[in-house]
PDB file of C-alpha atoms in Angstrom:
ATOM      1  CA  UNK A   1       3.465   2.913   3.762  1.00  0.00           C
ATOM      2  CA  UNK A   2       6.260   4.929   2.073  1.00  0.00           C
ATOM      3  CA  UNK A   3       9.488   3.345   0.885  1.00  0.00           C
ATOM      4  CA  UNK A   4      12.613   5.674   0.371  1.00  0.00           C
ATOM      5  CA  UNK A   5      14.104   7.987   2.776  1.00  0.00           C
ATOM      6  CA  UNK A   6      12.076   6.109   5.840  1.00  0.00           C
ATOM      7  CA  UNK A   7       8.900   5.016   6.110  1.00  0.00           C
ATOM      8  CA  UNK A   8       5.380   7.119   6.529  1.00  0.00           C
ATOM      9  CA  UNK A   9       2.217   5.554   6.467  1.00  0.00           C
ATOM     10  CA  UNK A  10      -0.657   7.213   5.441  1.00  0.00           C
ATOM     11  CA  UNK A  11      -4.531   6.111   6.397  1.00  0.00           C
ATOM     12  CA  UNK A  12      -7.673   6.966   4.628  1.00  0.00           C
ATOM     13  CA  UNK A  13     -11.117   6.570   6.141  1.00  0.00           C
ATOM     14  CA  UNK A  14     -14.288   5.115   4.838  1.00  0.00           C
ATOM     15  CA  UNK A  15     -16.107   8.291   5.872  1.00  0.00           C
ATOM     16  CA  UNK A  16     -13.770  10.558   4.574  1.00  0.00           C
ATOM     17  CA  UNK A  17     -10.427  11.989   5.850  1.00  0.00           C
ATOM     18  CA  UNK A  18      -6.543  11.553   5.167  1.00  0.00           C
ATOM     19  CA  UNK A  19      -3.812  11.492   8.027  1.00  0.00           C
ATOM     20  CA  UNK A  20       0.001  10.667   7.859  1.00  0.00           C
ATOM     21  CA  UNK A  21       1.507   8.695  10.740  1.00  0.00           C
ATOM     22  CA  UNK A  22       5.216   7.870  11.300  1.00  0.00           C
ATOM     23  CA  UNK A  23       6.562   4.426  12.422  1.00  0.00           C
ATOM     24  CA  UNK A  24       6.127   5.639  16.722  1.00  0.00           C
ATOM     25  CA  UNK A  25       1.868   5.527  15.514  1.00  0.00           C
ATOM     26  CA  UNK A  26       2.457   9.504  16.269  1.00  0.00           C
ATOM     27  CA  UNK A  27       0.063  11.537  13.567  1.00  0.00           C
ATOM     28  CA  UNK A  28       2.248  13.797  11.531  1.00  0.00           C
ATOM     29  CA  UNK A  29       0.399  17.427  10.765  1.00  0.00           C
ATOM     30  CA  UNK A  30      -3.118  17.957  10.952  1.00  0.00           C
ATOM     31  CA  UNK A  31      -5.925  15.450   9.230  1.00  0.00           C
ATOM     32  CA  UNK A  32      -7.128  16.440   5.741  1.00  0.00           C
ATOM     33  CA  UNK A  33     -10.771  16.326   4.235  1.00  0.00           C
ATOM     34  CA  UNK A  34     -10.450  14.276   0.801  1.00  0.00           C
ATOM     35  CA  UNK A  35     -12.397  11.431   0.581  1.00  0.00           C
ATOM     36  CA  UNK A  36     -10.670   8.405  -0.765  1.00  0.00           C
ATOM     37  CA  UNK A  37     -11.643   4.784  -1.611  1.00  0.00           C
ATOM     38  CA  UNK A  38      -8.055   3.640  -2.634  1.00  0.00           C
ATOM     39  CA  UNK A  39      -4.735   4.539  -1.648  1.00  0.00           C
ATOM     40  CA  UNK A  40      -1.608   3.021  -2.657  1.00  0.00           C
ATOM     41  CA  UNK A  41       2.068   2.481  -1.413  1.00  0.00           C
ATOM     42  CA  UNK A  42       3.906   5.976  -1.758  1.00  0.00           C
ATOM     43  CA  UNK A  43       7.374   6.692  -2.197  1.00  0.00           C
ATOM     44  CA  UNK A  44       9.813   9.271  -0.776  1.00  0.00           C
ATOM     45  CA  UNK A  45      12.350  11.609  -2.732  1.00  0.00           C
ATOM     46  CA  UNK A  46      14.128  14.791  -3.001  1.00  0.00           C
ATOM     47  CA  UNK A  47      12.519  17.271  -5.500  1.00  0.00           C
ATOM     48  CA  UNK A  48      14.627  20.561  -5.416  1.00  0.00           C
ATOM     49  CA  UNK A  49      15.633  20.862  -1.778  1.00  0.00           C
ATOM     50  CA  UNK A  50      12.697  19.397  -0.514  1.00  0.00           C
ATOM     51  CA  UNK A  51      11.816  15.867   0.762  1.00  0.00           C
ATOM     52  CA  UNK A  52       8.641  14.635  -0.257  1.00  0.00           C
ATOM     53  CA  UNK A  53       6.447  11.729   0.118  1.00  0.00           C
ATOM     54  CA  UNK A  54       3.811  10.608  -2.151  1.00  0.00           C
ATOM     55  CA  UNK A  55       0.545   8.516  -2.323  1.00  0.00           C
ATOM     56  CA  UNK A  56      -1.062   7.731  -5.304  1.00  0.00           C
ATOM     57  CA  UNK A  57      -4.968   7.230  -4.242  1.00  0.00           C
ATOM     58  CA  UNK A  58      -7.949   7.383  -5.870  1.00  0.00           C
ATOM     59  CA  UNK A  59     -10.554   9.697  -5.304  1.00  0.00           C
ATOM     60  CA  UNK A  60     -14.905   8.828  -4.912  1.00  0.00           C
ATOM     61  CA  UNK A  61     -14.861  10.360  -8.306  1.00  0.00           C
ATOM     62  CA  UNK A  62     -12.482   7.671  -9.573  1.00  0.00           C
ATOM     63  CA  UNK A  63     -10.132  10.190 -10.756  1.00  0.00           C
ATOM     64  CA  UNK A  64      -6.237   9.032  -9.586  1.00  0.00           C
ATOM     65  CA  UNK A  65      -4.655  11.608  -7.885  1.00  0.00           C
ATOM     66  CA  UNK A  66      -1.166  11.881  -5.396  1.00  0.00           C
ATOM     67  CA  UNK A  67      -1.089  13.079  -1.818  1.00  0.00           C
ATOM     68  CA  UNK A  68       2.092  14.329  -0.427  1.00  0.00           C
ATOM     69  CA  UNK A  69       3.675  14.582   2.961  1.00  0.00           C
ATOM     70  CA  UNK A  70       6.222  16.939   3.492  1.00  0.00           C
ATOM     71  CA  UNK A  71       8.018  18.446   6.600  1.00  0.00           C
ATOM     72  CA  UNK A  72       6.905  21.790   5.387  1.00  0.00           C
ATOM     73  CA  UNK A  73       3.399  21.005   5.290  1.00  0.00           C
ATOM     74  CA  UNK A  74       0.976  21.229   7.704  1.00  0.00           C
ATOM     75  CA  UNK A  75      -1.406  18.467   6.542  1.00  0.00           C
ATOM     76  CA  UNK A  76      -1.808  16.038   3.651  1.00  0.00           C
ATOM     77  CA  UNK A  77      -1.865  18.057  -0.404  1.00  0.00           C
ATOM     78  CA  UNK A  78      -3.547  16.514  -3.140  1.00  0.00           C
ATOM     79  CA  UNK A  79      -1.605  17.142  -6.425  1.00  0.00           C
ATOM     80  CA  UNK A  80      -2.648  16.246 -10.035  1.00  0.00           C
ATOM     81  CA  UNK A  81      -0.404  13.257 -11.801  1.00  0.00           C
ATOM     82  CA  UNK A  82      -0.064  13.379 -15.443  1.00  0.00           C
ATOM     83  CA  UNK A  83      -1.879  10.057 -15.935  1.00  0.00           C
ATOM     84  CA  UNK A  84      -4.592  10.374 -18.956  1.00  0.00           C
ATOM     85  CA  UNK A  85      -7.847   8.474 -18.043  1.00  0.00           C
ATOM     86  CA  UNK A  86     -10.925   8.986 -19.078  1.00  0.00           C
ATOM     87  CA  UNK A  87     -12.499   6.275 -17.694  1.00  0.00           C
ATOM     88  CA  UNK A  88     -13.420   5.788 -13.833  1.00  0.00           C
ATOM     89  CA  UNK A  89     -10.472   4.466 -11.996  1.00  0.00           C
ATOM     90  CA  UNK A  90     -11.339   1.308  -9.511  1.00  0.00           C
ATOM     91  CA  UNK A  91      -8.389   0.321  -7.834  1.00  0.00           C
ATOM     92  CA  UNK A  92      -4.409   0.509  -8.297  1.00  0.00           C
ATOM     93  CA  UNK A  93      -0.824  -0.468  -6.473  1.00  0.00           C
ATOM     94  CA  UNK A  94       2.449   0.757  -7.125  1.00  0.00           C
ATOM     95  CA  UNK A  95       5.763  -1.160  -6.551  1.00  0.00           C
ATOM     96  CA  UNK A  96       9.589   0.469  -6.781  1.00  0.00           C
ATOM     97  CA  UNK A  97      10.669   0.818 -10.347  1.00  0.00           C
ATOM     98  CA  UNK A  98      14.221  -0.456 -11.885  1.00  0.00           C
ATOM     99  CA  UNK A  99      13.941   1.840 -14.730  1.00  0.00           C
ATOM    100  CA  UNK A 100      14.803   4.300 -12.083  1.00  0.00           C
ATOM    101  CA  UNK A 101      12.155   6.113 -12.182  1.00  0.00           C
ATOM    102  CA  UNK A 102       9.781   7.920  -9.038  1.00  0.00           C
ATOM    103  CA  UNK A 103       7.080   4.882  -8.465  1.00  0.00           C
ATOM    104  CA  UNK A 104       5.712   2.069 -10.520  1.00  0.00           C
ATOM    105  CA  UNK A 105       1.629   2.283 -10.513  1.00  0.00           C
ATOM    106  CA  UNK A 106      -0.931  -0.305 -11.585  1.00  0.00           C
ATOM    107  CA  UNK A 107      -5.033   0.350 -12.189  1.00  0.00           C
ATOM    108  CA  UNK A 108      -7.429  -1.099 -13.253  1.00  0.00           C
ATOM    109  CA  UNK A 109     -11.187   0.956 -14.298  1.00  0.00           C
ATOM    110  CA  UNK A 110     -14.675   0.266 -13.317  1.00  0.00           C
ATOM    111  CA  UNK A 111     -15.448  -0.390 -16.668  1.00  0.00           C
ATOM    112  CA  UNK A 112     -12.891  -2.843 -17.328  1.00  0.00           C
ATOM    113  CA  UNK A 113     -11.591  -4.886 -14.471  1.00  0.00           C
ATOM    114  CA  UNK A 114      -9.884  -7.571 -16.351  1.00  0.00           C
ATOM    115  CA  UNK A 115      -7.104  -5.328 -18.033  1.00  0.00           C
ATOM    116  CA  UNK A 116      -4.319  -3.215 -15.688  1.00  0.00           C
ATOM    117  CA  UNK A 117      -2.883  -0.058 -16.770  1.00  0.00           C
ATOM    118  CA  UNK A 118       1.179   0.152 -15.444  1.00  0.00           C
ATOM    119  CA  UNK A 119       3.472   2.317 -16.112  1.00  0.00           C
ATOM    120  CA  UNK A 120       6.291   4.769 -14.345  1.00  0.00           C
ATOM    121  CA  UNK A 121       5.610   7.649 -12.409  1.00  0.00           C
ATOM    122  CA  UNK A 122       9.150   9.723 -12.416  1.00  0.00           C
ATOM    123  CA  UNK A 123      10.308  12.941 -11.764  1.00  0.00           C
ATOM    124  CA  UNK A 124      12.452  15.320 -14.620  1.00  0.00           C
ATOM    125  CA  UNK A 125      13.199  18.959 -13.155  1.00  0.00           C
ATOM    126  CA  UNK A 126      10.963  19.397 -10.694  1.00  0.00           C
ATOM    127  CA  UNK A 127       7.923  17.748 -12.905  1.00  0.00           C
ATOM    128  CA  UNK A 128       6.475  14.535 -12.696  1.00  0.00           C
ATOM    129  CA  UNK A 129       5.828  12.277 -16.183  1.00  0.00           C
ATOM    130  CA  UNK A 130       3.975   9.458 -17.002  1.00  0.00           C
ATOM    131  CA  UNK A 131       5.628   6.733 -18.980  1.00  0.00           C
ATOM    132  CA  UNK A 132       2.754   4.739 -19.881  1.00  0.00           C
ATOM    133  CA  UNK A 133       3.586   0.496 -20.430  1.00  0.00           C
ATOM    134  CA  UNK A 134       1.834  -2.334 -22.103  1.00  0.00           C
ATOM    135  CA  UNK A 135      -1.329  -3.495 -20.169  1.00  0.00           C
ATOM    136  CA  UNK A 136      -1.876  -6.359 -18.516  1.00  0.00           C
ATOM    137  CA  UNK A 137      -4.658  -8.514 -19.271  1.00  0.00           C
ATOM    138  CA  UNK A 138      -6.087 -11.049 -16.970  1.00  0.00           C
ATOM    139  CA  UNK A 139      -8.994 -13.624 -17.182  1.00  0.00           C
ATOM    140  CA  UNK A 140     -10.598 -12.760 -14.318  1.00  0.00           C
ATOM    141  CA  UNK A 141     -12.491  -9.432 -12.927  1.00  0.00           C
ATOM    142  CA  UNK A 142      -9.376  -8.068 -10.829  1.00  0.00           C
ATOM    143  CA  UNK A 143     -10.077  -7.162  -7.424  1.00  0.00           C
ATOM    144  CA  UNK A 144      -6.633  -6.495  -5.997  1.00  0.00           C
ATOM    145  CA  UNK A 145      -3.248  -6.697  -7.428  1.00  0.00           C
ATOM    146  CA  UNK A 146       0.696  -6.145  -5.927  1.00  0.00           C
ATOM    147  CA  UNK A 147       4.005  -5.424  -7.284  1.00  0.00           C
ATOM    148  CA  UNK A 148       6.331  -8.926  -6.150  1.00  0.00           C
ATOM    149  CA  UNK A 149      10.230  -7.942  -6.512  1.00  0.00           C
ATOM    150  CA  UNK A 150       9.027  -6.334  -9.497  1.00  0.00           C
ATOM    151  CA  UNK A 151       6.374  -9.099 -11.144  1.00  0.00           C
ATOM    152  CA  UNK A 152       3.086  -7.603 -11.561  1.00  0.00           C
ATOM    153  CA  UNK A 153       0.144  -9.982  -9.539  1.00  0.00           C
ATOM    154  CA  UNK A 154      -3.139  -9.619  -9.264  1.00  0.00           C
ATOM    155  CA  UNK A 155      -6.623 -11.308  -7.580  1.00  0.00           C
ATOM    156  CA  UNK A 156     -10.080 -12.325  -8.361  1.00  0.00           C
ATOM    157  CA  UNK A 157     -10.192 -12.669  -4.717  1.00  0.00           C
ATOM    158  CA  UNK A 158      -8.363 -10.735  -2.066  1.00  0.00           C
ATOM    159  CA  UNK A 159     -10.102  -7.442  -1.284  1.00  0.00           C
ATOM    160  CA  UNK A 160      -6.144  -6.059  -0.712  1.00  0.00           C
ATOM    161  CA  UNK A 161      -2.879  -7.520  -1.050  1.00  0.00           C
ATOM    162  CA  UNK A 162       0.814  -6.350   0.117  1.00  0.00           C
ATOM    163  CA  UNK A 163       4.321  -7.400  -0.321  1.00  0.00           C
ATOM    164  CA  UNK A 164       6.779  -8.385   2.096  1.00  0.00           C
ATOM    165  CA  UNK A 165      10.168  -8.293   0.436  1.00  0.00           C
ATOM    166  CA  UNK A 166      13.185  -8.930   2.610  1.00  0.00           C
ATOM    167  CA  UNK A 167      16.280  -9.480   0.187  1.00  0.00           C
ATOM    168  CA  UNK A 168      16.141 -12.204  -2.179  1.00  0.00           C
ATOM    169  CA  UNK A 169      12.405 -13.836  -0.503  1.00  0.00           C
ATOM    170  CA  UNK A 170       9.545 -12.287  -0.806  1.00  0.00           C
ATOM    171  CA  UNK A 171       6.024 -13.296   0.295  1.00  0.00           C
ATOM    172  CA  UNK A 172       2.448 -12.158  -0.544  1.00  0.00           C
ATOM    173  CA  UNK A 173       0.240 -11.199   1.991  1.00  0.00           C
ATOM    174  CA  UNK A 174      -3.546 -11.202   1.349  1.00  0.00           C
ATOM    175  CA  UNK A 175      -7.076 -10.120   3.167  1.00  0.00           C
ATOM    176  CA  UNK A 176     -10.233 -12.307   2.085  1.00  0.00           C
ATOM    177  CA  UNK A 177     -13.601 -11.407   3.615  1.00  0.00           C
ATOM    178  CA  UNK A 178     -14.320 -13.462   6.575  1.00  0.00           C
ATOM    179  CA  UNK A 179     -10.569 -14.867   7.243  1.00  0.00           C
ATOM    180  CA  UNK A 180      -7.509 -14.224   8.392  1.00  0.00           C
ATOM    181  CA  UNK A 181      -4.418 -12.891   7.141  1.00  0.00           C
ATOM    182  CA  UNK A 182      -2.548 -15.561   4.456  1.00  0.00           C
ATOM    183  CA  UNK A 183       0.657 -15.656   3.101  1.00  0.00           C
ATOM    184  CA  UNK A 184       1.587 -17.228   0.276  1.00  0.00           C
ATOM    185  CA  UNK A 185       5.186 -17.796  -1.779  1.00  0.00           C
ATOM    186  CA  UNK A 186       4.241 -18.759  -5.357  1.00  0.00           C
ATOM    187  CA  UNK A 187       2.401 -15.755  -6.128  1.00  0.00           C
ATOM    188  CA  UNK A 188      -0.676 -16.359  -4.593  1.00  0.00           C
ATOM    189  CA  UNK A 189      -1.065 -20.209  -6.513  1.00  0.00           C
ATOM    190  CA  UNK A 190      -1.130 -21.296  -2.630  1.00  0.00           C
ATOM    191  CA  UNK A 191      -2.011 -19.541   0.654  1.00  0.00           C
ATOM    192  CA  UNK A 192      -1.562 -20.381   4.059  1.00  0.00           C
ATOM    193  CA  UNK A 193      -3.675 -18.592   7.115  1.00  0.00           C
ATOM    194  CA  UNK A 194      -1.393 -16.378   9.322  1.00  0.00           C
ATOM    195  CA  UNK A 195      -2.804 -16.494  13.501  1.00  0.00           C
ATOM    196  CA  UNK A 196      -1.597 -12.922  14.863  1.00  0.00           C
ATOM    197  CA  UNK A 197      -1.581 -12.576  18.722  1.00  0.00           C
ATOM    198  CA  UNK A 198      -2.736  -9.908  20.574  1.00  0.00           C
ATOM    199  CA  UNK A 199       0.205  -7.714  21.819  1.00  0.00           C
ATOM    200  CA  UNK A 200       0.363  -6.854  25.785  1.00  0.00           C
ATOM    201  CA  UNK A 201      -1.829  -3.507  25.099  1.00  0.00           C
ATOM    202  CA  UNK A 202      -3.035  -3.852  21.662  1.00  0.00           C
ATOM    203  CA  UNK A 203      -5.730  -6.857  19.936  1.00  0.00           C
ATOM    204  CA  UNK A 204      -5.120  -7.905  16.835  1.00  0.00           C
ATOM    205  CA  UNK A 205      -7.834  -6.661  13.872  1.00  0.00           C
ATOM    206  CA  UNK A 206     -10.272 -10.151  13.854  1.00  0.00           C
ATOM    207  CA  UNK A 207     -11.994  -8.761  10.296  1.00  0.00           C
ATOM    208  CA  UNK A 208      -8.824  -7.242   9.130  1.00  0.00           C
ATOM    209  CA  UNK A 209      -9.448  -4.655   5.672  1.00  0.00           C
ATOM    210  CA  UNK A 210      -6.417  -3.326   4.726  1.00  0.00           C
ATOM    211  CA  UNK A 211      -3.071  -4.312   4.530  1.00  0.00           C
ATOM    212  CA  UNK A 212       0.534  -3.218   4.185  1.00  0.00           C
ATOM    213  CA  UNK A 213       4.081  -4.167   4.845  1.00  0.00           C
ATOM    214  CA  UNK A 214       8.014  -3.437   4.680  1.00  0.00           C
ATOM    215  CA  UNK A 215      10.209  -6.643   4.987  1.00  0.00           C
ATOM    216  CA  UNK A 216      13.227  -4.152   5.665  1.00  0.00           C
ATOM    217  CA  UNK A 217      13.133  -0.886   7.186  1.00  0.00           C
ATOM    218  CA  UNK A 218      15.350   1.939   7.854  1.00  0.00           C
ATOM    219  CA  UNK A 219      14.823   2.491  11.176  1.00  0.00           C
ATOM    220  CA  UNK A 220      12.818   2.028  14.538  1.00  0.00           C
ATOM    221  CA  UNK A 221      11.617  -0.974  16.490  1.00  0.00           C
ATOM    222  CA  UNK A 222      11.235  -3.496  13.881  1.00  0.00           C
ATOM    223  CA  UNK A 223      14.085  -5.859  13.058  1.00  0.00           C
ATOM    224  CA  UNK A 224      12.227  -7.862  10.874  1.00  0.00           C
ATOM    225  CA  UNK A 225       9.997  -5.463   9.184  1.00  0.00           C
ATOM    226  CA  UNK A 226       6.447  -4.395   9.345  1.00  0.00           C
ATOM    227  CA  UNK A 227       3.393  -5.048   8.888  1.00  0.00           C
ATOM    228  CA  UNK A 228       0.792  -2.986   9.225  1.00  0.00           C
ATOM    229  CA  UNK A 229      -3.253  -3.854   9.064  1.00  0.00           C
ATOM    230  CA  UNK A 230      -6.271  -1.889   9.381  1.00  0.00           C
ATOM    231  CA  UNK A 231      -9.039  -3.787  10.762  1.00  0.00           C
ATOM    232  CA  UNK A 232     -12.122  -3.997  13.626  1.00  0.00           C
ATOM    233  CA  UNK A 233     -10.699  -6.189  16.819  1.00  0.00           C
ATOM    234  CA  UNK A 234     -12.693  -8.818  18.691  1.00  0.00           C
ATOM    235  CA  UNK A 235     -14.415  -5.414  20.904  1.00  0.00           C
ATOM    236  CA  UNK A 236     -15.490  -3.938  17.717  1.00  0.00           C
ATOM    237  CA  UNK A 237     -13.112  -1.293  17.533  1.00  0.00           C
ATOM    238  CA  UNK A 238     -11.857  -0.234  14.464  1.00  0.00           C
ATOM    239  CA  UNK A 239      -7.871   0.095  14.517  1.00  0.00           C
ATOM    240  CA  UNK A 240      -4.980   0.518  12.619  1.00  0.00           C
ATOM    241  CA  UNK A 241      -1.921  -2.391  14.279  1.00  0.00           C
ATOM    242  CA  UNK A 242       1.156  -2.593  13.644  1.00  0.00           C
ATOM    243  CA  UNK A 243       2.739  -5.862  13.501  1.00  0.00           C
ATOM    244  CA  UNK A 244       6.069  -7.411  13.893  1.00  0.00           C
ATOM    245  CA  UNK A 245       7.018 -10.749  11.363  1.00  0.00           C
ATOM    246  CA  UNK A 246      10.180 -11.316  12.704  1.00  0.00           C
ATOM    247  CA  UNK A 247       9.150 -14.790  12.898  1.00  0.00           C
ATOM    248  CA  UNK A 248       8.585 -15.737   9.400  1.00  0.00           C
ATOM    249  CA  UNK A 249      11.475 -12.610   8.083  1.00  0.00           C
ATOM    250  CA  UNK A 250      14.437 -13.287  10.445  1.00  0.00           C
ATOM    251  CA  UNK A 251      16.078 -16.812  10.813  1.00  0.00           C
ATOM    252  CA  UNK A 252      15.832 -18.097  14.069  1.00  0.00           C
ATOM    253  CA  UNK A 253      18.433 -17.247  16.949  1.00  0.00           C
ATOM    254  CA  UNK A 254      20.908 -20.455  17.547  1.00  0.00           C
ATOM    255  CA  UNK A 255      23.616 -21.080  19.586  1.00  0.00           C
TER     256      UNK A 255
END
């Protein structure tokens, strides 16, 4: 999902294909033909007079590249960023950056999975730059990481990770093959399994994938945020759910 001016979530298939949905689960444009294996939290701004979204995703090549929604366009662009790597690119997040800049982004390579590459994606005239910062090493082979209210974390374990950041508490949510969502608030030092119900229409993702989330969002039917995993359900349909945390986001109602 996007942060910014409102929130647009963007889904990339195993098999190839890019589409851009808005918070309703109505597909924005038409479906592109890249073929991703990563795709990271984007960001929305105003370059010039238009309003932009971007995705910074990975491509099979391992080459790091942005996607962009747009009102003007009719499906998903791929753009180059001005990120030097010569090496293969594995897997990456991006958080919000305080140094005011476009998007915060974190990588790691295939050739060296113990050592994260940050720095800040921003935007100077109508051009994006790469402020590069000092890497992160780890002592472990990183297979996820997540920006926390700014702190950098990463996993030996999780196969993805999101945030869900609402005012001063945040919370990290986290996907492990074979079991359910968990949540944990001391960065990941202890998690707890989440049990998501099945909405009146919709089942809940059983071998859930990928995950997202917004504690906080501008708009829509959420009051306590989103979350939003991609996963196959108990009939062995592969779906993308949206899913409301108001329980463990909004205090409960007394009277």
């Amino acid at each position: 999902m996007s942060t910014g001016g409102g929130a647009v979530l963007a889904v990339a298939y195993d098999g190839g294909g890019l589409e851009f949905f808005d918070m309703e689960g109505e597909r924005i444009g038409e479906p592109s033909l890249f073929r991703l294996k990563a795709i990271a939290d984007g960001r929305s701004t105003t370059i010039g007079d238009s309003s932009v979204t971007l995705f910074p995703g990975i491509t099979e090549a391992g080459e790091i590249k942005g996607y962009v929604y747009s009102p003007g366009l009719v499906a998903p662009t791929q753009i180059d960023l001005p990120i030097v790597e010569e090496r293969a690119i594995q897997g990456l997040c991006t958080g919000d950056s305080s140094a005011g800049g476009l998007i915060r982004i974190a990588y790691w390579t295939l050739a060296n999975s113990m050592s994260l590459t940050t720095g800040v994606l921003s935007e100077v005239n109508g051009d994006l730059t790469w402020t590069p910062e000092a890497a992160t090493r780890t002592d472990f082979p990183v297979t996820s990481c997540v920006f926390a209210r700014g702190t950098l974390v990463a996993s030996p374990r999780s196969a993805d990770s999101a945030s869900l950041t609402r005012g001063e508490v945040s919370a990290l949510l986290s996907l492990e093959d074979g079991r359910p969502i968990q949540i944990s608030t001391d960065y990941g030092i202890t998690t707890t399994d989440v049990a998501v119900r099945d909405g009146i229409t919709i089942q809940a993702p059983r071998n859930p994938t990928a995950i997202t989330a917004l504690g906080t969002l501008p708009a829509g039917g959420f009051p306590g945020g989103v979350v939003v995993v991609a996963g196959e359900n108990a009939s062995g349909e592969h779906q993308v759910v949206f899913i409301d945390p108001s329980q463990i986001t909004l205090e409960p109602v007394t009277e």
